[in-house]
mmCIF file of C-alpha atoms in Angstrom:
data_model
loop_
_atom_site.group_PDB
_atom_site.id
_atom_site.type_symbol
_atom_site.label_atom_id
_atom_site.label_comp_id
_atom_site.label_asym_id
_atom_site.label_seq_id
_atom_site.Cartn_x
_atom_site.Cartn_y
_atom_site.Cartn_z
ATOM 1 C CA MET A 1 -11.222 24.508 -6.009
ATOM 2 C CA ASN A 2 -12.945 22.047 -8.253
ATOM 3 C CA TRP A 3 -11.110 18.693 -8.006
ATOM 4 C CA ASN A 4 -13.035 15.745 -9.270
ATOM 5 C CA THR A 5 -10.620 13.032 -8.320
ATOM 6 C CA VAL A 6 -7.878 12.461 -5.756
ATOM 7 C CA HIS A 7 -5.414 12.622 -8.578
ATOM 8 C CA GLU A 8 -6.491 16.017 -9.581
ATOM 9 C CA PHE A 9 -6.115 17.224 -6.108
ATOM 10 C CA ARG A 10 -2.629 15.521 -5.752
ATOM 11 C CA ASP A 11 -1.422 17.148 -8.982
ATOM 12 C CA TRP A 12 -2.869 20.592 -7.934
ATOM 13 C CA TRP A 13 -1.185 20.525 -4.501
ATOM 14 C CA LEU A 14 2.165 19.640 -5.975
ATOM 15 C CA LYS A 15 1.973 22.317 -8.771
ATOM 16 C CA ALA A 16 0.717 24.985 -6.296
ATOM 17 C CA GLY A 17 4.035 24.875 -4.324
ATOM 18 C CA ARG A 18 2.964 22.361 -1.726
ATOM 19 C CA PRO A 19 0.829 24.753 0.465
ATOM 20 C CA LEU A 20 0.981 23.981 4.151
ATOM 21 C CA ARG A 21 -2.181 24.787 5.909
ATOM 22 C CA PRO A 22 -2.899 22.231 8.580
ATOM 23 C CA PRO A 23 -6.323 22.565 10.043
ATOM 24 C CA PHE A 24 -6.968 23.836 13.578
ATOM 25 C CA GLU A 25 -9.248 20.903 14.345
ATOM 26 C CA GLN A 26 -7.599 17.476 14.483
ATOM 27 C CA PRO A 27 -4.396 17.947 12.513
ATOM 28 C CA ILE A 28 -2.346 15.444 14.355
ATOM 29 C CA PHE A 29 -2.634 11.743 15.117
ATOM 30 C CA ILE A 30 -0.231 9.508 16.978
ATOM 31 C CA THR A 31 -0.580 5.703 16.906
ATOM 32 C CA ASP A 32 1.781 2.756 17.885
ATOM 33 C CA LEU A 33 3.024 2.851 14.208
ATOM 34 C CA VAL A 34 2.891 6.380 13.029
ATOM 35 C CA HIS A 35 2.948 10.172 13.583
ATOM 36 C CA SER A 36 0.683 11.961 11.168
ATOM 37 C CA LEU A 37 -0.007 15.562 10.307
ATOM 38 C CA CYS A 38 -2.639 16.962 7.914
ATOM 39 C CA LEU A 39 -0.689 19.394 5.773
ATOM 40 C CA TYR A 40 -3.652 20.676 3.789
ATOM 41 C CA ARG A 41 -7.431 20.319 3.948
ATOM 42 C CA GLU A 42 -10.047 21.799 1.638
ATOM 43 C CA GLY A 43 -13.579 20.408 1.483
ATOM 44 C CA LYS A 44 -13.486 16.725 0.978
ATOM 45 C CA PHE A 45 -9.971 16.675 0.057
ATOM 46 C CA GLN A 46 -6.716 16.540 2.195
ATOM 47 C CA VAL A 47 -3.137 15.493 2.267
ATOM 48 C CA GLU A 48 -1.591 13.916 5.327
ATOM 49 C CA LEU A 49 2.034 13.328 6.003
ATOM 50 C CA TYR A 50 2.851 10.029 7.744
ATOM 51 C CA ILE A 51 6.145 9.219 9.500
ATOM 52 C CA ILE A 52 6.614 5.586 10.452
ATOM 53 C CA GLY A 53 8.937 4.479 13.094
ATOM 54 C CA PRO A 54 11.639 1.833 12.516
ATOM 55 C CA ASN A 55 10.726 -1.828 12.273
ATOM 56 C CA LYS A 56 6.899 -1.350 12.243
ATOM 57 C CA THR A 57 4.212 -3.007 10.177
ATOM 58 C CA SER A 58 0.622 -2.182 9.887
ATOM 59 C CA PRO A 59 -2.081 -4.823 9.565
ATOM 60 C CA SER A 60 -3.917 -5.056 6.276
ATOM 61 C CA HIS A 61 -6.697 -2.410 6.424
ATOM 62 C CA ALA A 62 -9.013 -0.287 4.453
ATOM 63 C CA HIS A 63 -10.432 3.262 4.640
ATOM 64 C CA PRO A 64 -14.095 2.979 3.466
ATOM 65 C CA GLY A 65 -15.355 5.743 1.200
ATOM 66 C CA VAL A 66 -11.879 7.216 0.754
ATOM 67 C CA ASP A 67 -9.810 7.300 -2.426
ATOM 68 C CA SER A 68 -6.171 7.435 -1.471
ATOM 69 C CA SER A 69 -3.099 8.080 -3.508
ATOM 70 C CA PHE A 70 0.338 7.770 -1.681
ATOM 71 C CA ILE A 71 3.611 9.348 -2.607
ATOM 72 C CA PHE A 72 6.868 7.853 -1.308
ATOM 73 C CA LEU A 73 9.141 10.278 0.502
ATOM 74 C CA ALA A 74 11.760 8.527 2.494
ATOM 75 C CA GLY A 75 13.115 5.518 4.331
ATOM 76 C CA ASP A 76 12.903 1.848 3.710
ATOM 77 C CA LEU A 77 9.239 1.703 3.268
ATOM 78 C CA GLU A 78 7.049 -0.960 1.518
ATOM 79 C CA PHE A 79 3.371 -0.830 0.641
ATOM 80 C CA GLY A 80 1.238 -4.085 0.756
ATOM 81 C CA ASP A 81 -1.391 -4.607 -1.942
ATOM 82 C CA LYS A 82 -5.014 -5.808 -1.458
ATOM 83 C CA THR A 83 -3.887 -9.471 -1.277
ATOM 84 C CA GLY A 84 -1.663 -8.559 1.688
ATOM 85 C CA SER A 85 1.543 -9.178 -0.240
ATOM 86 C CA PHE A 86 4.279 -6.544 0.110
ATOM 87 C CA ILE A 87 6.061 -5.357 -2.917
ATOM 88 C CA ASP A 88 9.750 -6.156 -2.534
ATOM 89 C CA LEU A 89 11.588 -2.853 -2.982
ATOM 90 C CA SER A 90 14.948 -3.889 -1.464
ATOM 91 C CA ASP A 91 16.779 -3.309 -4.823
ATOM 92 C CA LYS A 92 15.658 0.318 -4.837
ATOM 93 C CA GLN A 93 17.060 1.164 -1.393
ATOM 94 C CA LYS A 94 19.631 3.351 -2.821
ATOM 95 C CA PRO A 95 20.170 7.135 -3.416
ATOM 96 C CA GLN A 96 19.808 9.195 -6.496
ATOM 97 C CA PRO A 97 22.823 11.365 -7.579
ATOM 98 C CA ASN A 98 21.101 14.285 -5.782
ATOM 99 C CA GLY A 99 21.127 12.370 -2.484
ATOM 100 C CA ALA A 100 17.357 11.680 -2.446
ATOM 101 C CA HIS A 101 15.951 8.137 -2.206
ATOM 102 C CA MET A 102 15.490 6.310 -5.517
ATOM 103 C CA LEU A 103 11.843 5.969 -4.796
ATOM 104 C CA LEU A 104 11.160 9.677 -4.004
ATOM 105 C CA GLY A 105 7.919 10.691 -5.782
ATOM 106 C CA GLN A 106 6.744 7.198 -6.733
ATOM 107 C CA THR A 107 2.989 6.810 -6.304
ATOM 108 C CA ILE A 108 0.676 3.907 -5.352
ATOM 109 C CA ASP A 109 -3.091 4.093 -5.031
ATOM 110 C CA ALA A 110 -5.687 2.564 -2.834
ATOM 111 C CA LEU A 111 -8.962 3.674 -4.478
ATOM 112 C CA ASP A 112 -12.516 3.287 -3.189
ATOM 113 C CA GLY A 113 -11.431 1.864 0.199
ATOM 114 C CA GLU A 114 -9.183 -0.912 -1.208
ATOM 115 C CA MET A 115 -7.283 -2.970 1.327
ATOM 116 C CA HIS A 116 -3.557 -2.177 1.776
ATOM 117 C CA SER A 117 -0.829 -2.048 4.363
ATOM 118 C CA VAL A 118 2.590 -0.556 5.024
ATOM 119 C CA ARG A 119 5.756 -1.485 6.706
ATOM 120 C CA ALA A 120 9.169 0.131 7.456
ATOM 121 C CA PHE A 121 12.473 -1.494 8.313
ATOM 122 C CA GLN A 122 15.341 -0.080 10.343
ATOM 123 C CA ASN A 123 15.308 3.461 8.819
ATOM 124 C CA GLY A 124 11.629 4.084 9.308
ATOM 125 C CA GLY A 125 9.662 5.630 6.491
ATOM 126 C CA ALA A 126 7.633 8.559 5.430
ATOM 127 C CA PHE A 127 4.939 9.179 2.726
ATOM 128 C CA LEU A 128 2.197 11.511 1.655
ATOM 129 C CA SER A 129 -1.399 10.375 1.655
ATOM 130 C CA PHE A 130 -3.680 12.353 -0.618
ATOM 131 C CA GLU A 131 -7.304 11.597 0.082
ATOM 132 C CA TYR A 132 -10.777 12.175 -1.325
ATOM 133 C CA TRP A 133 -13.428 11.588 1.297
ATOM 134 C CA LYS A 134 -16.481 10.716 -0.833
ATOM 135 C CA ASP A 135 -19.098 10.210 1.933
ATOM 136 C CA LYS A 136 -18.078 12.627 4.759
ATOM 137 C CA GLU A 137 -15.889 15.388 5.951
ATOM 138 C CA PRO A 138 -12.249 14.377 6.395
ATOM 139 C CA ASP A 139 -10.587 13.780 9.728
ATOM 140 C CA SER A 140 -7.853 11.117 9.393
ATOM 141 C CA VAL A 141 -7.626 7.780 7.709
ATOM 142 C CA VAL A 142 -6.154 6.617 11.055
ATOM 143 C CA LEU A 143 -9.722 6.978 12.355
ATOM 144 C CA ASN A 144 -11.654 5.788 9.320
ATOM 145 C CA TRP A 145 -10.114 2.375 9.621
ATOM 146 C CA VAL A 146 -11.452 -1.123 8.951
ATOM 147 C CA GLY A 147 -9.115 -3.931 10.066
ATOM 148 C CA ALA A 148 -7.179 -4.749 13.114
ATOM 149 C CA PRO A 149 -5.731 -1.689 14.833
ATOM 150 C CA ASP A 150 -1.940 -1.274 14.647
ATOM 151 C CA GLY A 151 -1.623 -1.463 18.413
ATOM 152 C CA ALA A 152 -3.028 -0.561 21.826
ATOM 153 C CA ILE A 153 -2.868 3.232 21.262
ATOM 154 C CA HIS A 154 -4.568 2.974 17.900
ATOM 155 C CA ALA A 155 -7.240 0.739 19.516
ATOM 156 C CA LYS A 156 -7.952 3.385 22.110
ATOM 157 C CA ILE A 157 -8.304 6.065 19.526
ATOM 158 C CA LEU A 158 -10.678 3.937 17.518
ATOM 159 C CA ASP A 159 -12.782 3.211 20.566
ATOM 160 C CA LYS A 160 -13.375 6.875 21.352
ATOM 161 C CA MET B 1 21.459 31.250 -2.862
ATOM 162 C CA TYR B 2 21.462 31.619 1.002
ATOM 163 C CA ASN B 3 24.050 32.744 3.555
ATOM 164 C CA ASN B 4 22.244 32.281 6.723
ATOM 165 C CA VAL B 5 19.427 30.173 8.083
ATOM 166 C CA GLU B 6 16.801 32.934 7.632
ATOM 167 C CA GLN B 7 17.743 33.317 3.955
ATOM 168 C CA PHE B 8 17.508 29.501 3.631
ATOM 169 C CA ARG B 9 13.998 29.565 5.237
ATOM 170 C CA ASP B 10 12.812 32.282 2.893
ATOM 171 C CA TRP B 11 14.268 30.573 -0.192
ATOM 172 C CA TRP B 12 12.591 27.179 0.691
ATOM 173 C CA LEU B 13 9.235 28.914 1.220
ATOM 174 C CA LYS B 14 9.366 30.884 -2.029
ATOM 175 C CA ALA B 15 10.745 28.041 -4.041
ATOM 176 C CA GLY B 16 7.505 26.099 -3.575
ATOM 177 C CA ARG B 17 8.462 24.234 -0.319
ATOM 178 C CA PRO B 18 10.448 21.533 -2.182
ATOM 179 C CA PHE B 19 10.291 18.058 -0.510
ATOM 180 C CA ARG B 20 13.484 16.171 -1.128
ATOM 181 C CA PRO B 21 14.277 14.074 1.936
ATOM 182 C CA PRO B 22 17.827 12.697 1.838
ATOM 183 C CA PHE B 23 18.432 8.950 1.442
ATOM 184 C CA LYS B 24 20.637 9.001 4.453
ATOM 185 C CA ASN B 25 19.413 10.056 7.905
ATOM 186 C CA ALA B 26 16.007 11.284 6.823
ATOM 187 C CA ILE B 27 13.888 10.050 9.760
ATOM 188 C CA HIS B 28 14.623 10.174 13.601
ATOM 189 C CA THR B 29 12.372 9.213 16.487
ATOM 190 C CA THR B 30 12.380 9.999 20.166
ATOM 191 C CA ASP B 31 9.950 9.375 23.036
ATOM 192 C CA ILE B 32 8.019 12.581 22.210
ATOM 193 C CA ALA B 33 8.450 13.201 18.460
ATOM 194 C CA TYR B 34 9.073 11.777 15.024
ATOM 195 C CA ALA B 35 11.044 13.917 12.617
ATOM 196 C CA LEU B 36 11.486 13.867 8.892
ATOM 197 C CA CYS B 37 14.130 15.946 6.938
ATOM 198 C CA LEU B 38 12.133 17.453 4.173
ATOM 199 C CA TYR B 39 15.031 18.953 2.391
ATOM 200 C CA ARG B 40 18.810 19.020 2.750
ATOM 201 C CA GLU B 41 21.404 20.878 0.636
ATOM 202 C CA GLY B 42 24.970 21.221 1.829
ATOM 203 C CA ARG B 43 25.021 22.450 5.364
ATOM 204 C CA TYR B 44 21.374 23.538 5.366
ATOM 205 C CA GLN B 45 18.271 21.497 5.941
ATOM 206 C CA VAL B 46 14.608 21.791 7.115
ATOM 207 C CA GLU B 47 13.133 19.089 9.486
ATOM 208 C CA MET B 48 9.539 18.623 10.240
ATOM 209 C CA TYR B 49 8.674 17.474 13.811
ATOM 210 C CA ILE B 50 5.330 15.861 14.733
ATOM 211 C CA CYS B 51 5.010 15.743 18.591
ATOM 212 C CA LYS B 52 3.013 13.585 20.919
ATOM 213 C CA PRO B 53 0.364 15.265 23.114
ATOM 214 C CA ASN B 54 1.180 16.325 26.701
ATOM 215 C CA THR B 55 4.926 16.053 26.529
ATOM 216 C CA GLN B 56 7.896 18.314 27.085
ATOM 217 C CA SER B 57 11.577 18.311 26.332
ATOM 218 C CA PRO B 58 14.270 19.231 28.864
ATOM 219 C CA MET B 59 16.208 22.313 28.235
ATOM 220 C CA HIS B 60 18.894 21.631 25.693
ATOM 221 C CA LYS B 61 20.907 23.178 22.840
ATOM 222 C CA HIS B 62 22.318 22.171 19.416
ATOM 223 C CA PRO B 63 25.955 23.442 19.421
ATOM 224 C CA GLY B 64 27.159 24.724 16.045
ATOM 225 C CA VAL B 65 23.619 24.742 14.449
ATOM 226 C CA GLU B 66 21.930 28.041 13.822
ATOM 227 C CA SER B 67 18.225 27.350 13.779
ATOM 228 C CA VAL B 68 14.799 29.027 13.349
ATOM 229 C CA SER B 69 11.528 27.232 14.012
ATOM 230 C CA MET B 70 8.193 27.844 12.271
ATOM 231 C CA TYR B 71 4.875 26.886 13.807
ATOM 232 C CA LEU B 72 2.593 24.575 11.899
ATOM 233 C CA ALA B 73 -0.178 22.981 14.026
ATOM 234 C CA GLY B 74 -1.430 21.945 17.502
ATOM 235 C CA HIS B 75 -0.644 23.276 20.891
ATOM 236 C CA LEU B 76 3.061 23.983 21.098
ATOM 237 C CA GLU B 77 5.046 26.374 23.258
ATOM 238 C CA PHE B 78 8.788 27.177 23.088
ATOM 239 C CA ALA B 79 10.918 28.151 26.005
ATOM 240 C CA LYS B 80 13.780 30.714 25.821
ATOM 241 C CA ASP B 81 17.166 30.196 27.471
ATOM 242 C CA ASN B 82 15.722 31.361 30.805
ATOM 243 C CA GLY B 83 13.435 28.326 30.843
ATOM 244 C CA GLU B 84 10.213 30.321 30.591
ATOM 245 C CA PHE B 85 7.642 29.227 28.142
ATOM 246 C CA ALA B 86 5.818 31.780 26.170
ATOM 247 C CA ASP B 87 2.134 31.685 27.125
ATOM 248 C CA LEU B 88 0.371 31.178 23.800
ATOM 249 C CA SER B 89 -2.981 30.143 25.134
ATOM 250 C CA ALA B 90 -4.675 33.115 23.801
ATOM 251 C CA TYR B 91 -3.679 32.085 20.262
ATOM 252 C CA GLN B 92 -5.218 28.580 20.462
ATOM 253 C CA LYS B 93 -7.946 29.355 17.956
ATOM 254 C CA PRO B 94 -8.555 29.023 14.235
ATOM 255 C CA GLN B 95 -8.158 31.684 11.552
ATOM 256 C CA ALA B 96 -11.061 32.259 9.132
ATOM 257 C CA ASN B 97 -9.670 29.736 6.749
ATOM 258 C CA GLY B 98 -9.616 27.000 9.320
ATOM 259 C CA ALA B 99 -5.819 27.071 9.978
ATOM 260 C CA HIS B 100 -4.307 27.706 13.433
ATOM 261 C CA MET B 101 -3.897 31.359 14.421
ATOM 262 C CA LEU B 102 -0.111 30.683 14.827
ATOM 263 C CA LEU B 103 0.501 28.986 11.425
ATOM 264 C CA GLY B 104 3.692 30.392 9.843
ATOM 265 C CA LYS B 105 4.818 32.228 12.940
ATOM 266 C CA GLY B 106 8.492 31.993 13.715
ATOM 267 C CA VAL B 107 10.580 31.785 16.789
ATOM 268 C CA GLU B 108 13.623 33.999 16.953
ATOM 269 C CA VAL B 109 16.900 32.585 15.461
ATOM 270 C CA ASN B 110 18.915 30.416 17.921
ATOM 271 C CA ASP B 111 22.648 30.537 17.142
ATOM 272 C CA GLY B 112 23.237 27.131 18.773
ATOM 273 C CA THR B 113 24.601 28.621 22.047
ATOM 274 C CA LYS B 114 21.296 29.230 23.719
ATOM 275 C CA ASP B 115 19.369 26.640 25.614
ATOM 276 C CA HIS B 116 15.666 26.094 24.739
ATOM 277 C CA ALA B 117 12.815 23.591 25.279
ATOM 278 C CA LEU B 118 9.518 22.592 23.814
ATOM 279 C CA ARG B 119 6.192 21.875 25.566
ATOM 280 C CA ILE B 120 3.299 20.205 23.817
ATOM 281 C CA GLY B 121 -0.386 20.477 24.854
ATOM 282 C CA SER B 122 -3.188 18.078 24.586
ATOM 283 C CA THR B 123 -3.607 18.171 20.834
ATOM 284 C CA GLY B 124 -0.080 17.296 19.991
ATOM 285 C CA GLY B 125 2.049 19.924 17.851
ATOM 286 C CA ALA B 126 3.930 20.132 14.639
ATOM 287 C CA PHE B 127 6.607 22.590 13.587
ATOM 288 C CA LEU B 128 9.409 23.053 10.951
ATOM 289 C CA ILE B 129 13.006 23.746 12.020
ATOM 290 C CA PHE B 130 15.332 25.349 9.505
ATOM 291 C CA GLU B 131 18.960 24.605 10.272
ATOM 292 C CA HIS B 132 22.375 25.823 9.254
ATOM 293 C CA TRP B 133 25.120 23.379 10.403
ATOM 294 C CA LYS B 134 28.145 25.530 10.558
ATOM 295 C CA ASP B 135 30.786 22.906 11.601
ATOM 296 C CA LYS B 136 29.786 19.718 9.947
ATOM 297 C CA ASP B 137 27.350 17.952 7.610
ATOM 298 C CA PRO B 138 23.697 17.909 8.840
ATOM 299 C CA VAL B 139 22.077 14.862 10.430
ATOM 300 C CA SER B 140 19.263 15.797 12.781
ATOM 301 C CA VAL B 141 19.043 18.234 15.773
ATOM 302 C CA THR B 142 17.589 15.210 17.573
ATOM 303 C CA THR B 143 20.986 13.583 17.475
ATOM 304 C CA HIS B 144 23.106 16.610 17.802
ATOM 305 C CA TRP B 145 21.924 17.378 21.316
ATOM 306 C CA GLU B 146 23.554 18.799 24.405
ATOM 307 C CA GLY B 147 21.553 18.538 27.576
ATOM 308 C CA GLU B 148 19.397 15.877 29.380
ATOM 309 C CA LEU B 149 17.730 13.525 26.849
ATOM 310 C CA VAL B 150 14.015 13.155 26.269
ATOM 311 C CA GLY B 151 13.967 9.455 27.199
ATOM 312 C CA GLN B 152 15.189 5.974 26.382
ATOM 313 C CA GLU B 153 14.172 6.055 22.671
ATOM 314 C CA HIS B 154 16.008 9.313 22.185
ATOM 315 C CA ALA B 155 19.078 7.674 23.711
ATOM 316 C CA LYS B 156 18.773 4.739 21.314
ATOM 317 C CA THR B 157 18.451 6.948 18.291
ATOM 318 C CA ILE B 158 21.562 8.899 19.301
ATOM 319 C CA GLN B 159 23.409 5.669 19.754
ATOM 320 C CA ALA B 160 22.317 4.387 16.351
ATOM 321 C CA SER B 161 23.520 7.515 14.620
ATOM 322 C CA GLN B 162 27.031 7.225 15.907
#
């Protein structure tokens, strides 16, 4: 496939029927904050699904050399911007008529390793992370991390 | 559109694997896994489980829920109602396209009366479980659980759902 940007990859994956092809090597990462699964990886592009436990917040962090585009899936999740401020989405914590979350499908980017963060309240949260690894082969943005780790388990993973 | 859990699974896969988690009761956590409901419609739903390495569930069942699981990634083994785990060590290798040899393989339908269990190896594991809730509206098989619990977090999640 000839994607040039993370957005081209994201749009292709959605239109192609959300192919599920986790890699054999390193598909799953567990930290104090999240459980993640790489749903699809091809060359320097991949999409990971993140589930965040209830009442958890990540420190502000960056993924150098990675263009990221996130899609909201579920829960009471908020993303923090490069200044460390969280976007208040409390008025959007309600269902659509079809039962899905009002925010389902909404996107936010962190391009070129921009700082960002994420937090979830009592319902936990889930999102898709589409990634273009410009400088090296992908593993997980949980490993390619600049900033304080999200806890002791994450710190151990980063130390390896 | 579908009359049983296998028809629902086949529909979901052919329909482009729609992701439409519900607003209510989408995410559940236990001591060994986090689960996200990817799609729910009426009495049918599909949940994705992402499991911690080197863990195991006790034998348990989900009464009134017909289910069929589909393997996604990592080192996972399912036990039948006699408690014996299928030895899948020979399949712990990649296909030519880089995916796991077991990707997309299913476990036989459980009608909700049979005990089963899950064992996860050193790489963690992930699977989909397609569910038909015959007696009530779906929540999560994590909370609709008969048998010994996985741990304290599991107990808290069940308590919170009541």
